[in-house]
Amino acid sequence: MKQSIRDKLEHLVGRLDELDRILASGEATREMDQYRKLSREHAELGPVVALYQIWKQCAADLESALEMMADPEMKELAEAEMKSAKERLPQIEIDLQKLLLPKDPNDERNLFLEIRAGTGGDESALFAGNLFRMYMRYAERKRWQVEVISSSASEVGGYKEVIARIVGQGAYSKLKFESGGHRVQRVPETETQGRIHTSACTVAVMPEADALEDVHINPAEIRVDTFRASGAGGQHINKTDSAVRITHLPTGIVVECQDDRSQHKNKAQAMSVLVARIKDAQERAQQAKIASTRKSLIGSGDRSERIRTYNFPQGRVTDHRINLTLYKIDAIMDGDIDELVGALATEHQAEQLALLAENGE
């Protein structure tokens, strides 16, 4: 193991001891926010330190076996212990490096999912509806809650645009690599010649901000318009100006919400989406700076980037970022996307490990 990694681990051992003392003291619970923060840090460090202690014991066993080799009577036992230790140590080191990788602070957050129809007209809107159903079925499998914030239905079915809030443990960590261009190749129901058409949708996955304080919004820099909701919703919803449109003037970001009868609730939901979009834009700008020095294997996250193709005639789904093709399109469209999600996360982790080794950390 590299000395730099050992130094980092020894530092974490000391930090865990320090947290033990702080949390055991009577002063710890006086400020609950700080107590929760320290408890979370303690819970994160515990597994790392425990695995490091296993590594140290394994390394000590190897050293002890080497010393035993000098004794002819102990040679057979020593060889067995050496073999066992040499087999275990490399895997423990890899596991330790994974635990030391920087964690995405947004991983445990809820998220906002936005799907927009792109090129392809009606077929694109229908595919947007298919994608939305795919993510909703996946959310059901994970027992997450889904709340539609805003939707603009297409006349032929599907959506021109749909925005949903997904609430669940680790939701963002699972779906954060879904942002980008999704392309579909299939024969539309309206196609009489049986020709395959290609159309596309864009997907954006953004972590929900904790509170408005996470992003500073100057009230003078937003314009709030109210208007009557359109579409289904009964007579009451169309008689009052309950729908809300918020424009963030510096960035030009516009959010509309009209799904609730209450103007107050629509405004609150629209503000939540606005905050998430501004935060997402800020984070993508930061990521673009990092990506300029080394492009991430997962991709830049650019909304225009084509990340995946769904080819219905061939029954395949291909993720272009990691060259993964799966021949189970029906299962995937029904929300069985764990294999895709897992492969993207694994590839991202491998890229982080390569960076760790490259930087000599």
mmCIF file of C-alpha atoms in Angstrom:
data_model
loop_
_atom_site.group_PDB
_atom_site.id
_atom_site.type_symbol
_atom_site.label_atom_id
_atom_site.label_comp_id
_atom_site.label_asym_id
_atom_site.label_seq_id
_atom_site.Cartn_x
_atom_site.Cartn_y
_atom_site.Cartn_z
ATOM 1 C CA MET A 1 0.000 0.000 0.000
ATOM 2 C CA LYS A 2 1.246 3.489 -0.875
ATOM 3 C CA GLN A 3 2.545 5.493 2.064
ATOM 4 C CA SER A 4 0.276 8.429 1.174
ATOM 5 C CA ILE A 5 -2.796 6.175 1.514
ATOM 6 C CA ARG A 6 -1.511 4.740 4.804
ATOM 7 C CA ASP A 7 -0.955 8.285 6.134
ATOM 8 C CA LYS A 8 -4.534 9.183 5.170
ATOM 9 C CA LEU A 9 -5.880 6.073 6.907
ATOM 10 C CA GLU A 10 -3.857 6.737 10.077
ATOM 11 C CA HIS A 11 -5.299 10.249 10.109
ATOM 12 C CA LEU A 12 -8.814 8.776 9.903
ATOM 13 C CA VAL A 13 -8.050 6.443 12.838
ATOM 14 C CA GLY A 14 -7.120 9.489 14.913
ATOM 15 C CA ARG A 15 -10.205 11.383 13.750
ATOM 16 C CA LEU A 16 -12.492 8.469 14.715
ATOM 17 C CA ASP A 17 -10.950 8.382 18.213
ATOM 18 C CA GLU A 18 -11.537 12.127 18.481
ATOM 19 C CA LEU A 19 -15.185 11.734 17.408
ATOM 20 C CA ASP A 20 -15.655 8.944 19.977
ATOM 21 C CA ARG A 21 -14.532 11.321 22.732
ATOM 22 C CA ILE A 22 -16.670 14.239 21.493
ATOM 23 C CA LEU A 23 -19.844 12.145 21.078
ATOM 24 C CA ALA A 24 -19.368 10.494 24.485
ATOM 25 C CA SER A 25 -19.169 13.848 26.250
ATOM 26 C CA GLY A 26 -22.222 15.505 27.777
ATOM 27 C CA GLU A 27 -21.674 18.609 25.626
ATOM 28 C CA ALA A 28 -22.264 16.766 22.347
ATOM 29 C CA THR A 29 -26.071 16.909 22.337
ATOM 30 C CA ARG A 30 -26.375 20.592 23.220
ATOM 31 C CA GLU A 31 -26.417 21.599 19.563
ATOM 32 C CA MET A 32 -28.402 18.955 17.688
ATOM 33 C CA ASP A 33 -27.420 20.022 14.153
ATOM 34 C CA GLN A 34 -23.737 19.705 15.014
ATOM 35 C CA TYR A 35 -24.402 16.416 16.849
ATOM 36 C CA ARG A 36 -26.113 14.951 13.763
ATOM 37 C CA LYS A 37 -23.242 16.128 11.538
ATOM 38 C CA LEU A 38 -20.617 14.513 13.807
ATOM 39 C CA SER A 39 -22.682 11.319 14.129
ATOM 40 C CA ARG A 40 -22.909 11.080 10.322
ATOM 41 C CA GLU A 41 -19.128 11.550 10.025
ATOM 42 C CA HIS A 42 -18.588 8.864 12.693
ATOM 43 C CA ALA A 43 -20.854 6.437 10.800
ATOM 44 C CA GLU A 44 -18.929 7.072 7.557
ATOM 45 C CA LEU A 45 -15.478 6.641 9.124
ATOM 46 C CA GLY A 46 -16.339 3.476 11.103
ATOM 47 C CA PRO A 47 -16.273 0.994 8.172
ATOM 48 C CA VAL A 48 -13.072 2.535 6.732
ATOM 49 C CA VAL A 49 -11.159 2.276 10.018
ATOM 50 C CA ALA A 50 -12.500 -1.257 10.669
ATOM 51 C CA LEU A 51 -11.283 -2.440 7.243
ATOM 52 C CA TYR A 52 -7.903 -0.727 7.797
ATOM 53 C CA GLN A 53 -7.499 -2.652 11.068
ATOM 54 C CA ILE A 54 -8.174 -5.889 9.138
ATOM 55 C CA TRP A 55 -5.507 -4.865 6.594
ATOM 56 C CA LYS A 56 -2.989 -4.166 9.378
ATOM 57 C CA GLN A 57 -3.702 -7.554 10.995
ATOM 58 C CA CYS A 58 -3.287 -9.280 7.616
ATOM 59 C CA ALA A 59 0.015 -7.439 7.000
ATOM 60 C CA ALA A 60 1.201 -8.433 10.494
ATOM 61 C CA ASP A 61 0.275 -12.080 9.786
ATOM 62 C CA LEU A 62 2.367 -11.960 6.602
ATOM 63 C CA GLU A 63 5.351 -10.529 8.477
ATOM 64 C CA SER A 64 5.001 -13.155 11.202
ATOM 65 C CA ALA A 65 4.811 -15.958 8.589
ATOM 66 C CA LEU A 66 8.036 -14.698 6.984
ATOM 67 C CA GLU A 67 9.800 -14.929 10.357
ATOM 68 C CA MET A 68 8.420 -18.462 10.894
ATOM 69 C CA MET A 69 9.925 -19.624 7.581
ATOM 70 C CA ALA A 70 13.348 -19.798 9.279
ATOM 71 C CA ASP A 71 12.059 -22.625 11.500
ATOM 72 C CA PRO A 72 11.935 -25.925 9.496
ATOM 73 C CA GLU A 73 9.168 -27.314 11.732
ATOM 74 C CA MET A 74 6.975 -24.256 11.126
ATOM 75 C CA LYS A 75 7.712 -23.902 7.409
ATOM 76 C CA GLU A 76 4.552 -25.664 6.161
ATOM 77 C CA LEU A 77 2.275 -23.599 8.421
ATOM 78 C CA ALA A 78 4.172 -20.417 7.504
ATOM 79 C CA GLU A 79 3.726 -21.071 3.775
ATOM 80 C CA ALA A 80 -0.028 -21.567 4.221
ATOM 81 C CA GLU A 81 -0.322 -18.319 6.208
ATOM 82 C CA MET A 82 1.764 -16.426 3.651
ATOM 83 C CA LYS A 83 -0.405 -17.677 0.792
ATOM 84 C CA SER A 84 -3.602 -16.662 2.606
ATOM 85 C CA ALA A 85 -2.276 -13.196 3.495
ATOM 86 C CA LYS A 86 -0.935 -12.536 -0.022
ATOM 87 C CA GLU A 87 -4.326 -13.471 -1.525
ATOM 88 C CA ARG A 88 -6.302 -11.250 0.877
ATOM 89 C CA LEU A 89 -4.129 -8.115 1.014
ATOM 90 C CA PRO A 90 -4.601 -6.867 -2.600
ATOM 91 C CA GLN A 91 -8.413 -7.094 -2.407
ATOM 92 C CA ILE A 92 -8.484 -5.348 0.987
ATOM 93 C CA GLU A 93 -6.329 -2.559 -0.482
ATOM 94 C CA ILE A 94 -8.734 -2.116 -3.423
ATOM 95 C CA ASP A 95 -11.721 -2.045 -1.056
ATOM 96 C CA LEU A 96 -9.957 0.553 1.116
ATOM 97 C CA GLN A 97 -9.225 2.742 -1.899
ATOM 98 C CA LYS A 98 -12.900 2.577 -2.909
ATOM 99 C CA LEU A 99 -13.930 3.670 0.587
ATOM 100 C CA LEU A 100 -11.474 6.584 0.369
ATOM 101 C CA LEU A 101 -12.916 7.892 -2.903
ATOM 102 C CA PRO A 102 -14.543 11.329 -2.560
ATOM 103 C CA LYS A 103 -18.280 11.000 -2.002
ATOM 104 C CA ASP A 104 -20.760 13.010 -4.025
ATOM 105 C CA PRO A 105 -22.482 15.188 -1.384
ATOM 106 C CA ASN A 106 -25.688 14.990 -3.433
ATOM 107 C CA ASP A 107 -25.896 11.186 -3.549
ATOM 108 C CA GLU A 108 -28.461 10.815 -0.754
ATOM 109 C CA ARG A 109 -30.671 13.669 -1.959
ATOM 110 C CA ASN A 110 -34.081 13.540 -3.587
ATOM 111 C CA LEU A 111 -34.154 14.684 -7.202
ATOM 112 C CA PHE A 112 -36.041 16.491 -9.924
ATOM 113 C CA LEU A 113 -36.437 14.555 -13.176
ATOM 114 C CA GLU A 114 -37.156 16.527 -16.353
ATOM 115 C CA ILE A 115 -37.924 14.877 -19.695
ATOM 116 C CA ARG A 116 -38.404 16.926 -22.856
ATOM 117 C CA ALA A 117 -39.390 15.805 -26.327
ATOM 118 C CA GLY A 118 -36.775 16.763 -28.920
ATOM 119 C CA THR A 119 -36.407 16.040 -32.620
ATOM 120 C CA GLY A 120 -39.013 13.710 -34.080
ATOM 121 C CA GLY A 121 -42.339 15.477 -33.487
ATOM 122 C CA ASP A 122 -45.171 13.268 -32.210
ATOM 123 C CA GLU A 123 -42.945 10.189 -32.016
ATOM 124 C CA SER A 124 -40.550 12.092 -29.745
ATOM 125 C CA ALA A 125 -43.419 13.034 -27.396
ATOM 126 C CA LEU A 126 -44.562 9.392 -27.290
ATOM 127 C CA PHE A 127 -41.007 8.313 -26.456
ATOM 128 C CA ALA A 128 -40.860 10.960 -23.696
ATOM 129 C CA GLY A 129 -43.932 9.236 -22.248
ATOM 130 C CA ASN A 130 -42.183 5.846 -22.529
ATOM 131 C CA LEU A 131 -39.089 7.171 -20.738
ATOM 132 C CA PHE A 132 -41.196 8.736 -18.007
ATOM 133 C CA ARG A 133 -42.991 5.417 -17.455
ATOM 134 C CA MET A 134 -39.613 3.617 -17.375
ATOM 135 C CA TYR A 135 -38.345 5.867 -14.574
ATOM 136 C CA MET A 136 -41.657 5.685 -12.695
ATOM 137 C CA ARG A 137 -41.598 1.860 -12.801
ATOM 138 C CA TYR A 138 -37.981 1.940 -11.575
ATOM 139 C CA ALA A 139 -39.032 4.251 -8.729
ATOM 140 C CA GLU A 140 -41.827 1.797 -7.822
ATOM 141 C CA ARG A 141 -39.294 -1.041 -7.631
ATOM 142 C CA LYS A 142 -37.190 1.084 -5.261
ATOM 143 C CA ARG A 143 -40.274 2.107 -3.238
ATOM 144 C CA TRP A 144 -39.595 5.784 -3.923
ATOM 145 C CA GLN A 145 -42.316 8.416 -3.967
ATOM 146 C CA VAL A 146 -43.026 10.292 -7.193
ATOM 147 C CA GLU A 147 -44.778 13.648 -7.441
ATOM 148 C CA VAL A 148 -45.486 15.217 -10.850
ATOM 149 C CA ILE A 149 -44.604 18.911 -10.582
ATOM 150 C CA SER A 150 -45.496 19.998 -14.090
ATOM 151 C CA SER A 151 -46.504 18.332 -17.340
ATOM 152 C CA SER A 152 -47.401 19.329 -20.876
ATOM 153 C CA ALA A 153 -49.177 16.445 -22.574
ATOM 154 C CA SER A 154 -48.957 15.833 -26.305
ATOM 155 C CA GLU A 155 -52.133 15.580 -28.380
ATOM 156 C CA VAL A 156 -51.163 12.093 -29.572
ATOM 157 C CA GLY A 157 -50.086 10.852 -26.132
ATOM 158 C CA GLY A 158 -46.859 11.137 -24.211
ATOM 159 C CA TYR A 159 -45.391 14.481 -23.197
ATOM 160 C CA LYS A 160 -43.857 17.564 -24.724
ATOM 161 C CA GLU A 161 -42.348 18.072 -21.271
ATOM 162 C CA VAL A 162 -42.782 16.504 -17.824
ATOM 163 C CA ILE A 163 -41.115 17.349 -14.515
ATOM 164 C CA ALA A 164 -41.344 15.091 -11.464
ATOM 165 C CA ARG A 165 -39.897 15.120 -7.963
ATOM 166 C CA ILE A 166 -38.597 11.728 -6.806
ATOM 167 C CA VAL A 167 -38.204 11.165 -3.071
ATOM 168 C CA GLY A 168 -36.168 8.208 -1.829
ATOM 169 C CA GLN A 169 -33.011 7.098 -0.066
ATOM 170 C CA GLY A 170 -30.078 7.483 -2.465
ATOM 171 C CA ALA A 171 -32.357 8.394 -5.386
ATOM 172 C CA TYR A 172 -29.890 10.845 -6.928
ATOM 173 C CA SER A 173 -26.962 8.411 -6.619
ATOM 174 C CA LYS A 174 -28.869 5.891 -8.752
ATOM 175 C CA LEU A 175 -30.176 8.188 -11.484
ATOM 176 C CA LYS A 176 -27.525 10.933 -11.719
ATOM 177 C CA PHE A 177 -25.955 9.474 -14.880
ATOM 178 C CA GLU A 178 -29.266 9.552 -16.796
ATOM 179 C CA SER A 179 -28.862 13.198 -17.877
ATOM 180 C CA GLY A 180 -28.329 13.636 -21.588
ATOM 181 C CA GLY A 181 -29.789 12.777 -24.973
ATOM 182 C CA HIS A 182 -31.823 9.563 -25.295
ATOM 183 C CA ARG A 183 -32.431 8.366 -28.875
ATOM 184 C CA VAL A 184 -35.100 5.931 -30.041
ATOM 185 C CA GLN A 185 -35.197 3.935 -33.284
ATOM 186 C CA ARG A 186 -38.498 2.225 -34.116
ATOM 187 C CA VAL A 187 -41.392 2.050 -36.550
ATOM 188 C CA PRO A 188 -44.078 4.529 -35.412
ATOM 189 C CA GLU A 189 -47.684 3.271 -35.261
ATOM 190 C CA THR A 190 -48.611 5.911 -37.853
ATOM 191 C CA GLU A 191 -45.948 4.694 -40.309
ATOM 192 C CA THR A 192 -47.652 2.768 -43.127
ATOM 193 C CA GLN A 193 -44.472 1.863 -45.046
ATOM 194 C CA GLY A 194 -42.828 0.144 -42.057
ATOM 195 C CA ARG A 195 -39.869 2.511 -42.087
ATOM 196 C CA ILE A 196 -37.767 2.962 -38.958
ATOM 197 C CA HIS A 197 -37.781 6.512 -37.601
ATOM 198 C CA THR A 198 -35.230 8.060 -35.273
ATOM 199 C CA SER A 199 -36.267 10.605 -32.668
ATOM 200 C CA ALA A 200 -34.838 11.895 -29.418
ATOM 201 C CA CYS A 201 -35.596 13.263 -25.970
ATOM 202 C CA THR A 202 -33.453 15.012 -23.408
ATOM 203 C CA VAL A 203 -33.394 13.963 -19.768
ATOM 204 C CA ALA A 204 -32.145 16.120 -16.892
ATOM 205 C CA VAL A 205 -31.651 14.747 -13.371
ATOM 206 C CA MET A 206 -30.972 17.374 -10.712
ATOM 207 C CA PRO A 207 -30.473 16.965 -6.952
ATOM 208 C CA GLU A 208 -33.031 18.726 -4.800
ATOM 209 C CA ALA A 209 -31.468 21.555 -2.794
ATOM 210 C CA ASP A 210 -31.848 21.354 1.002
ATOM 211 C CA ALA A 211 -33.328 24.799 1.221
ATOM 212 C CA LEU A 212 -33.394 28.102 -0.641
ATOM 213 C CA GLU A 213 -30.283 29.088 1.357
ATOM 214 C CA ASP A 214 -28.285 26.592 -0.746
ATOM 215 C CA VAL A 215 -28.624 28.963 -3.694
ATOM 216 C CA HIS A 216 -28.762 32.706 -3.203
ATOM 217 C CA ILE A 217 -31.651 34.179 -5.168
ATOM 218 C CA ASN A 218 -32.106 37.938 -5.134
ATOM 219 C CA PRO A 219 -35.888 38.633 -5.085
ATOM 220 C CA ALA A 220 -35.244 41.569 -7.423
ATOM 221 C CA GLU A 221 -33.859 39.136 -10.014
ATOM 222 C CA ILE A 222 -36.992 37.012 -10.381
ATOM 223 C CA ARG A 223 -40.289 37.775 -12.091
ATOM 224 C CA VAL A 224 -43.405 35.949 -10.939
ATOM 225 C CA ASP A 225 -46.397 35.760 -13.307
ATOM 226 C CA THR A 226 -49.727 34.118 -12.535
ATOM 227 C CA PHE A 227 -52.142 32.800 -15.143
ATOM 228 C CA ARG A 228 -55.051 30.416 -15.535
ATOM 229 C CA ALA A 229 -54.146 26.744 -15.731
ATOM 230 C CA SER A 230 -54.835 25.006 -19.014
ATOM 231 C CA GLY A 231 -55.861 21.435 -19.683
ATOM 232 C CA ALA A 232 -57.685 18.977 -17.436
ATOM 233 C CA GLY A 233 -58.346 19.812 -13.825
ATOM 234 C CA GLY A 234 -62.045 20.579 -13.477
ATOM 235 C CA GLN A 235 -63.837 23.889 -13.556
ATOM 236 C CA HIS A 236 -62.339 25.380 -10.399
ATOM 237 C CA ILE A 237 -58.730 25.113 -11.548
ATOM 238 C CA ASN A 238 -59.504 27.032 -14.751
ATOM 239 C CA LYS A 239 -61.473 29.855 -13.087
ATOM 240 C CA THR A 240 -58.628 31.208 -10.961
ATOM 241 C CA ASP A 241 -55.125 32.427 -11.733
ATOM 242 C CA SER A 242 -53.562 29.554 -9.802
ATOM 243 C CA ALA A 243 -50.792 28.697 -12.270
ATOM 244 C CA VAL A 244 -47.400 30.277 -11.646
ATOM 245 C CA ARG A 245 -44.471 31.112 -13.930
ATOM 246 C CA ILE A 246 -41.178 32.203 -12.370
ATOM 247 C CA THR A 247 -38.404 33.710 -14.492
ATOM 248 C CA HIS A 248 -34.866 34.024 -13.133
ATOM 249 C CA LEU A 249 -33.676 37.094 -15.037
ATOM 250 C CA PRO A 250 -29.859 36.653 -14.798
ATOM 251 C CA THR A 251 -29.913 33.114 -16.234
ATOM 252 C CA GLY A 252 -33.142 33.211 -18.238
ATOM 253 C CA ILE A 253 -34.349 30.023 -16.505
ATOM 254 C CA VAL A 254 -38.159 29.778 -16.606
ATOM 255 C CA VAL A 255 -40.228 27.416 -14.458
ATOM 256 C CA GLU A 256 -43.994 26.913 -14.715
ATOM 257 C CA CYS A 257 -46.199 25.021 -12.302
ATOM 258 C CA GLN A 258 -49.952 24.589 -12.698
ATOM 259 C CA ASP A 259 -50.732 21.128 -11.355
ATOM 260 C CA ASP A 260 -52.191 22.293 -8.021
ATOM 261 C CA ARG A 261 -55.277 24.397 -7.313
ATOM 262 C CA SER A 262 -53.361 26.501 -4.805
ATOM 263 C CA GLN A 263 -51.346 29.373 -6.255
ATOM 264 C CA HIS A 264 -49.231 29.339 -3.079
ATOM 265 C CA LYS A 265 -48.325 25.651 -3.500
ATOM 266 C CA ASN A 266 -47.624 26.083 -7.215
ATOM 267 C CA LYS A 267 -45.285 28.986 -6.415
ATOM 268 C CA ALA A 268 -43.466 26.955 -3.728
ATOM 269 C CA GLN A 269 -43.010 24.011 -6.107
ATOM 270 C CA ALA A 270 -41.844 26.265 -8.924
ATOM 271 C CA MET A 271 -39.274 27.871 -6.587
ATOM 272 C CA SER A 272 -37.981 24.404 -5.594
ATOM 273 C CA VAL A 273 -37.473 23.487 -9.246
ATOM 274 C CA LEU A 274 -35.866 26.880 -9.962
ATOM 275 C CA VAL A 275 -33.383 26.451 -7.103
ATOM 276 C CA ALA A 276 -32.506 22.934 -8.300
ATOM 277 C CA ARG A 277 -31.984 24.155 -11.880
ATOM 278 C CA ILE A 278 -29.751 27.061 -10.807
ATOM 279 C CA LYS A 279 -27.731 24.775 -8.518
ATOM 280 C CA ASP A 280 -27.451 22.204 -11.312
ATOM 281 C CA ALA A 281 -26.218 24.883 -13.731
ATOM 282 C CA GLN A 282 -23.630 26.063 -11.191
ATOM 283 C CA GLU A 283 -22.398 22.516 -10.562
ATOM 284 C CA ARG A 284 -22.220 21.700 -14.278
ATOM 285 C CA ALA A 285 -20.156 24.859 -14.826
ATOM 286 C CA GLN A 286 -17.799 23.676 -12.086
ATOM 287 C CA GLN A 287 -17.669 20.160 -13.566
ATOM 288 C CA ALA A 288 -16.891 21.633 -17.005
ATOM 289 C CA LYS A 289 -13.793 23.289 -15.532
ATOM 290 C CA ILE A 290 -12.636 19.957 -14.079
ATOM 291 C CA ALA A 291 -13.496 18.117 -17.308
ATOM 292 C CA SER A 292 -11.331 20.514 -19.319
ATOM 293 C CA THR A 293 -8.246 19.070 -17.608
ATOM 294 C CA ARG A 294 -9.437 15.465 -17.745
ATOM 295 C CA LYS A 295 -12.664 14.315 -19.382
ATOM 296 C CA SER A 296 -14.627 11.949 -17.180
ATOM 297 C CA LEU A 297 -15.308 8.509 -18.635
ATOM 298 C CA ILE A 298 -18.998 8.926 -17.908
ATOM 299 C CA GLY A 299 -19.176 12.000 -20.121
ATOM 300 C CA SER A 300 -19.515 15.703 -19.603
ATOM 301 C CA GLY A 301 -23.181 15.491 -18.612
ATOM 302 C CA ASP A 302 -23.955 17.944 -21.418
ATOM 303 C CA ARG A 303 -27.687 17.822 -22.139
ATOM 304 C CA SER A 304 -26.981 17.705 -25.902
ATOM 305 C CA GLU A 305 -24.730 14.674 -25.564
ATOM 306 C CA ARG A 306 -26.257 11.471 -26.970
ATOM 307 C CA ILE A 307 -25.831 8.977 -24.157
ATOM 308 C CA ARG A 308 -28.121 6.071 -25.058
ATOM 309 C CA THR A 309 -29.961 4.503 -27.994
ATOM 310 C CA TYR A 310 -33.116 2.371 -27.693
ATOM 311 C CA ASN A 311 -33.439 0.256 -30.857
ATOM 312 C CA PHE A 312 -36.833 -1.496 -30.823
ATOM 313 C CA PRO A 313 -36.546 -3.587 -34.046
ATOM 314 C CA GLN A 314 -33.340 -5.180 -32.716
ATOM 315 C CA GLY A 315 -34.573 -5.287 -29.112
ATOM 316 C CA ARG A 316 -31.402 -3.605 -27.844
ATOM 317 C CA VAL A 317 -30.406 -0.689 -25.634
ATOM 318 C CA THR A 318 -26.894 0.734 -26.024
ATOM 319 C CA ASP A 319 -25.209 3.126 -23.610
ATOM 320 C CA HIS A 320 -22.579 4.892 -25.713
ATOM 321 C CA ARG A 321 -20.522 6.187 -22.778
ATOM 322 C CA ILE A 322 -19.444 2.733 -21.648
ATOM 323 C CA ASN A 323 -20.124 0.725 -24.851
ATOM 324 C CA LEU A 324 -22.680 -1.459 -23.074
ATOM 325 C CA THR A 325 -25.403 -3.135 -25.157
ATOM 326 C CA LEU A 326 -28.238 -5.099 -23.550
ATOM 327 C CA TYR A 327 -30.744 -7.150 -25.534
ATOM 328 C CA LYS A 328 -33.703 -6.788 -23.185
ATOM 329 C CA ILE A 329 -35.464 -3.632 -24.287
ATOM 330 C CA ASP A 330 -38.915 -4.708 -23.017
ATOM 331 C CA ALA A 331 -37.621 -5.285 -19.474
ATOM 332 C CA ILE A 332 -35.683 -1.997 -19.526
ATOM 333 C CA MET A 333 -38.703 0.014 -20.710
ATOM 334 C CA ASP A 334 -40.619 -1.612 -17.824
ATOM 335 C CA GLY A 335 -38.164 -0.104 -15.331
ATOM 336 C CA ASP A 336 -35.581 -2.884 -15.063
ATOM 337 C CA ILE A 337 -32.589 -0.531 -15.391
ATOM 338 C CA ASP A 338 -30.464 -1.741 -12.443
ATOM 339 C CA GLU A 339 -27.896 -3.307 -14.801
ATOM 340 C CA LEU A 340 -27.484 -0.029 -16.711
ATOM 341 C CA VAL A 341 -27.360 2.085 -13.554
ATOM 342 C CA GLY A 342 -24.907 -0.295 -11.866
ATOM 343 C CA ALA A 343 -22.568 -0.459 -14.878
ATOM 344 C CA LEU A 344 -22.388 3.346 -15.070
ATOM 345 C CA ALA A 345 -21.641 3.634 -11.346
ATOM 346 C CA THR A 346 -18.929 0.933 -11.587
ATOM 347 C CA GLU A 347 -17.276 2.649 -14.554
ATOM 348 C CA HIS A 348 -17.349 5.998 -12.758
ATOM 349 C CA GLN A 349 -15.748 4.387 -9.704
ATOM 350 C CA ALA A 350 -13.024 2.828 -11.880
ATOM 351 C CA GLU A 351 -12.317 6.266 -13.353
ATOM 352 C CA GLN A 352 -12.031 7.761 -9.857
ATOM 353 C CA LEU A 353 -9.634 4.983 -8.794
ATOM 354 C CA ALA A 354 -7.495 5.679 -11.882
ATOM 355 C CA LEU A 355 -7.379 9.365 -10.937
ATOM 356 C CA LEU A 356 -6.419 8.440 -7.367
ATOM 357 C CA ALA A 357 -3.520 6.327 -8.650
ATOM 358 C CA GLU A 358 -2.539 8.964 -11.230
ATOM 359 C CA ASN A 359 -2.342 11.697 -8.621
ATOM 360 C CA GLY A 360 -0.311 9.425 -6.348
ATOM 361 C CA GLU A 361 -2.688 9.923 -3.474
#
